[in-house]
Tab-separated table of C-alpha atoms in Angstrom:
chain	number	residue	atom	x	y	z
A	967	UNK	CA	85.662	76.149	116.198
A	968	UNK	CA	88.710	74.395	117.499
A	969	UNK	CA	91.557	73.161	115.435
A	970	UNK	CA	94.810	71.617	117.011
A	971	UNK	CA	97.700	71.448	114.746
A	972	UNK	CA	101.371	69.981	115.444
A	973	UNK	CA	103.025	68.918	112.120
A	974	UNK	CA	106.059	70.749	111.229
A	975	UNK	CA	105.534	72.029	107.845
A	976	UNK	CA	108.951	73.389	107.320
A	977	UNK	CA	112.112	72.956	109.398
A	978	UNK	CA	112.804	75.416	111.999
A	979	UNK	CA	116.110	76.439	110.218
A	980	UNK	CA	114.233	76.961	106.923
A	981	UNK	CA	111.713	79.326	108.757
A	982	UNK	CA	114.337	81.467	110.381
A	983	UNK	CA	116.310	81.625	107.428
A	984	UNK	CA	113.299	83.140	105.591
A	985	UNK	CA	112.995	85.821	107.973
A	986	UNK	CA	115.234	88.513	106.207
A	987	UNK	CA	113.655	91.902	105.361
A	988	UNK	CA	111.742	91.617	102.095
A	989	UNK	CA	112.182	94.191	99.207
A	990	UNK	CA	109.933	97.278	99.066
A	991	UNK	CA	106.902	96.685	96.850
A	992	UNK	CA	107.492	97.685	93.247
A	993	UNK	CA	104.192	99.671	93.070
A	994	UNK	CA	104.036	103.342	94.317
A	995	UNK	CA	101.938	104.642	97.227
A	996	UNK	CA	100.257	106.668	94.345
A	997	UNK	CA	99.215	103.608	92.518
A	998	UNK	CA	97.894	101.999	95.902
A	999	UNK	CA	95.775	104.935	96.737
A	1000	UNK	CA	94.353	104.847	93.199
A	1001	UNK	CA	93.348	101.299	93.842
A	1002	UNK	CA	91.632	102.362	96.615
A	1003	UNK	CA	89.688	104.953	94.735
A	1004	UNK	CA	88.819	102.377	92.334
A	1005	UNK	CA	87.316	100.073	94.961
A	1006	UNK	CA	85.432	103.208	96.444
A	1007	UNK	CA	83.588	104.055	93.140
A	1008	UNK	CA	83.107	100.207	92.543
A	1009	UNK	CA	81.070	100.242	95.973
A	1010	UNK	CA	78.955	103.002	94.717
A	1011	UNK	CA	80.741	105.857	96.633
A	1012	UNK	CA	82.191	109.282	95.524
A	1013	UNK	CA	85.966	109.320	96.479
A	1014	UNK	CA	86.006	112.896	95.974
A	1015	UNK	CA	83.224	114.113	98.693
A	1016	UNK	CA	84.676	115.576	101.921
A	1017	UNK	CA	84.306	112.387	104.091
A	1018	UNK	CA	86.325	110.166	101.675
A	1019	UNK	CA	88.788	112.551	100.094
A	1020	UNK	CA	91.632	111.514	102.339
A	1021	UNK	CA	90.313	107.842	102.593
A	1022	UNK	CA	92.748	106.319	100.022
A	1023	UNK	CA	95.888	107.491	101.688
A	1024	UNK	CA	94.617	106.358	105.216
A	1025	UNK	CA	93.653	103.033	103.783
A	1026	UNK	CA	97.208	102.515	102.347
A	1027	UNK	CA	98.879	103.901	105.450
A	1028	UNK	CA	96.869	101.615	107.614
A	1029	UNK	CA	97.413	98.499	105.532
A	1030	UNK	CA	101.179	99.353	105.499
A	1031	UNK	CA	101.348	99.493	109.398
A	1032	UNK	CA	98.998	96.010	109.592
A	1033	UNK	CA	101.447	94.185	107.323
A	1034	UNK	CA	104.704	95.744	108.630
A	1035	UNK	CA	105.969	92.280	109.390
A	1036	UNK	CA	106.875	91.795	105.935
A	1037	UNK	CA	109.731	94.239	106.213
A	1038	UNK	CA	111.023	93.570	109.495
A	1039	UNK	CA	114.339	91.890	110.442
A	1040	UNK	CA	114.461	88.983	112.912
A	1041	UNK	CA	118.230	90.098	113.624
A	1042	UNK	CA	117.117	93.731	114.319
A	1043	UNK	CA	113.972	92.509	116.382
A	1044	UNK	CA	116.407	90.367	118.565
A	1045	UNK	CA	119.037	92.989	118.858
A	1046	UNK	CA	121.224	90.430	120.432
A	1047	UNK	CA	118.846	89.506	123.139
A	1048	UNK	CA	119.881	85.760	123.256
A	1049	UNK	CA	121.757	84.981	126.419
A	1050	UNK	CA	123.680	81.742	127.751
A	1051	UNK	CA	121.813	80.397	130.659
A	1052	UNK	CA	121.829	77.207	132.774
A	1053	UNK	CA	117.818	77.511	133.361
A	1054	UNK	CA	116.154	74.407	132.511
A	1055	UNK	CA	112.457	74.869	133.459
A	1056	UNK	CA	109.707	76.051	131.506
A	1057	UNK	CA	109.587	79.805	130.603
A	1058	UNK	CA	105.898	80.951	129.585
A	1059	UNK	CA	104.554	84.168	128.428
A	1060	UNK	CA	100.796	83.982	128.019
A	1061	UNK	CA	97.991	86.242	127.047
A	1062	UNK	CA	100.036	88.246	124.413
A	1063	UNK	CA	97.584	90.233	122.331
A	1064	UNK	CA	97.458	89.205	118.809
A	1065	UNK	CA	96.107	91.729	115.814
A	1066	UNK	CA	96.379	90.080	112.532
A	1067	UNK	CA	94.517	90.214	109.210
A	1068	UNK	CA	92.942	87.283	107.463
A	1069	UNK	CA	94.733	86.775	104.247
A	1070	UNK	CA	91.425	85.612	102.275
A	1071	UNK	CA	89.374	88.589	103.296
A	1072	UNK	CA	91.777	91.355	104.779
A	1073	UNK	CA	89.462	91.444	107.878
A	1074	UNK	CA	90.721	91.592	111.359
A	1075	UNK	CA	91.726	88.504	113.524
A	1076	UNK	CA	92.088	89.401	117.216
A	1077	UNK	CA	93.173	87.386	120.020
A	1078	UNK	CA	96.118	85.990	122.322
A	1079	UNK	CA	98.889	83.721	122.217
A	1080	UNK	CA	100.648	81.824	124.855
A	1081	UNK	CA	104.204	80.749	124.179
A	1082	UNK	CA	106.348	78.719	126.216
A	1083	UNK	CA	109.781	76.817	125.930
A	1084	UNK	CA	112.209	74.683	127.810
A	1085	UNK	CA	115.739	76.117	127.730
A	1086	UNK	CA	118.849	74.154	126.677
A	1087	UNK	CA	121.492	76.558	127.350
A	1088	UNK	CA	119.924	79.629	125.919
A	1089	UNK	CA	117.297	82.018	126.805
A	1090	UNK	CA	115.743	84.895	125.019
A	1091	UNK	CA	114.539	88.341	126.424
A	1092	UNK	CA	110.887	88.023	127.212
A	1093	UNK	CA	109.633	91.070	125.493
A	1094	UNK	CA	111.136	89.381	122.127
A	1095	UNK	CA	108.717	86.605	122.262
A	1096	UNK	CA	106.005	89.049	122.154
A	1097	UNK	CA	107.649	91.017	119.237
A	1098	UNK	CA	108.385	87.619	117.421
A	1099	UNK	CA	104.499	87.266	117.745
A	1100	UNK	CA	103.747	90.528	116.613
A	1101	UNK	CA	106.177	90.453	113.561
A	1102	UNK	CA	104.608	87.165	112.154
A	1103	UNK	CA	100.930	88.685	113.117
A	1104	UNK	CA	101.459	91.841	111.063
A	1105	UNK	CA	101.126	90.053	107.827
A	1106	UNK	CA	98.273	88.524	105.868
A	1107	UNK	CA	97.790	85.360	107.742
A	1108	UNK	CA	96.055	82.096	108.493
A	1109	UNK	CA	95.812	81.157	112.072
A	1110	UNK	CA	97.197	77.709	111.407
A	1111	UNK	CA	100.336	79.319	109.806
A	1112	UNK	CA	100.818	82.119	112.332
A	1113	UNK	CA	101.188	79.543	115.215
A	1114	UNK	CA	103.642	77.113	113.448
A	1115	UNK	CA	105.729	80.152	112.282
A	1116	UNK	CA	106.109	81.199	116.157
A	1117	UNK	CA	106.940	77.771	117.471
A	1118	UNK	CA	109.332	77.192	114.595
A	1119	UNK	CA	111.195	80.557	114.948
A	1120	UNK	CA	111.938	79.848	118.454
A	1121	UNK	CA	112.914	76.307	117.962
A	1122	UNK	CA	115.333	77.451	115.247
A	1123	UNK	CA	116.440	80.578	117.382
A	1124	UNK	CA	117.135	78.710	120.783
A	1125	UNK	CA	117.295	75.061	119.996
A	1126	UNK	CA	115.562	74.458	123.195
A	1127	UNK	CA	114.145	71.173	124.702
A	1128	UNK	CA	110.905	71.987	123.430
A	1129	UNK	CA	108.271	74.787	122.400
A	1130	UNK	CA	104.823	75.114	122.951
A	1131	UNK	CA	102.468	77.906	121.322
A	1132	UNK	CA	98.619	78.044	121.664
A	1133	UNK	CA	96.590	80.947	119.929
A	1134	UNK	CA	92.995	81.766	120.712
A	1135	UNK	CA	91.561	84.285	118.283
A	1136	UNK	CA	88.379	85.289	116.859
A	1137	UNK	CA	87.828	85.950	112.945
A	1138	UNK	CA	85.932	88.904	111.842
A	1139	UNK	CA	85.486	86.943	108.562
A	1140	UNK	CA	83.288	84.659	110.574
A	1141	UNK	CA	81.745	87.492	112.668
A	1142	UNK	CA	80.839	90.175	110.208
A	1143	UNK	CA	79.985	88.276	106.994
A	1144	UNK	CA	79.923	84.538	105.791
A	1145	UNK	CA	78.266	82.443	108.576
A	1146	UNK	CA	78.144	85.633	111.138
A	1147	UNK	CA	78.706	83.752	114.348
A	1148	UNK	CA	80.006	86.215	116.859
A	1149	UNK	CA	81.380	84.420	119.919
A	1150	UNK	CA	83.079	81.818	118.062
A	1151	UNK	CA	86.932	81.297	118.702
A	1152	UNK	CA	89.516	79.362	116.747
A	1153	UNK	CA	92.410	77.711	118.809
A	1154	UNK	CA	95.541	76.258	117.358
A	1155	UNK	CA	98.507	74.789	119.017
A	1156	UNK	CA	102.034	73.777	117.993
A	1157	UNK	CA	104.179	71.654	119.894
A	1158	UNK	CA	107.667	70.909	119.355
A	1159	UNK	CA	110.266	68.717	121.407
A	1160	UNK	CA	109.270	67.653	124.878
A	1161	UNK	CA	105.898	69.274	124.720
A	1162	UNK	CA	104.942	66.966	121.908
A	1163	UNK	CA	106.765	63.883	123.451
A	1164	UNK	CA	105.981	64.009	127.118
A	1165	UNK	CA	102.280	64.250	128.137
A	1166	UNK	CA	102.949	65.646	131.546
A	1167	UNK	CA	104.864	68.710	130.376
A	1168	UNK	CA	102.558	69.383	127.947
A	1169	UNK	CA	99.637	69.083	130.451
A	1170	UNK	CA	101.525	71.598	132.794
A	1171	UNK	CA	101.709	74.210	129.903
A	1172	UNK	CA	98.081	73.680	129.168
A	1173	UNK	CA	97.101	73.960	132.690
A	1174	UNK	CA	99.216	76.993	133.282
A	1175	UNK	CA	97.172	78.974	130.446
A	1176	UNK	CA	93.906	77.832	131.552
A	1177	UNK	CA	94.412	79.878	134.996
A	1178	UNK	CA	92.856	83.461	135.000
A	1179	UNK	CA	95.608	86.051	134.959
A	1180	UNK	CA	95.803	87.729	138.522
A	1181	UNK	CA	97.090	90.874	137.070
A	1182	UNK	CA	96.766	93.169	133.664
């Protein structure tokens, strides 16, 4: 299954301005654990048996970790790692591991992101590109939105000549349930600026991410 997307749903400035740390949830961890106990009972299990006694606590902790992107600050994440630089050639970070959760079933989405931009007077620390991807991935997501958010965040932060993002991922909601199609991959893309306007620049990016990595 392949889906390519490019329209801007929100301006980059709107996206970046929406990245402040969110308020802590109004429910307590105890209430969350009770909800997990209720689910276990509904599934026909006994949450008080030895193997499940600590499961509600573990599930809550796991979900908090998998969705920690809701409570991360972009300012803290960047930590000043945007620099003035005269470079004007493509910067590409490829094969960034992505672990997210489908918002429809809260099942894993596992894949890789390839992110490139062409500087326009500003560059960002390379590790921050991976961290931006992780911050958005650690939320309940759909792959289409995740792709757009990464592209619009970089566009808003750096105002570069262009940004390109491609994500390739497999969705456990398609593998483990529903149509049960293991081996299926979804590919989404978002192109901004020169990557959208210039076919040669776009093709250079696409050819680079098609190559097999020489090291891991």
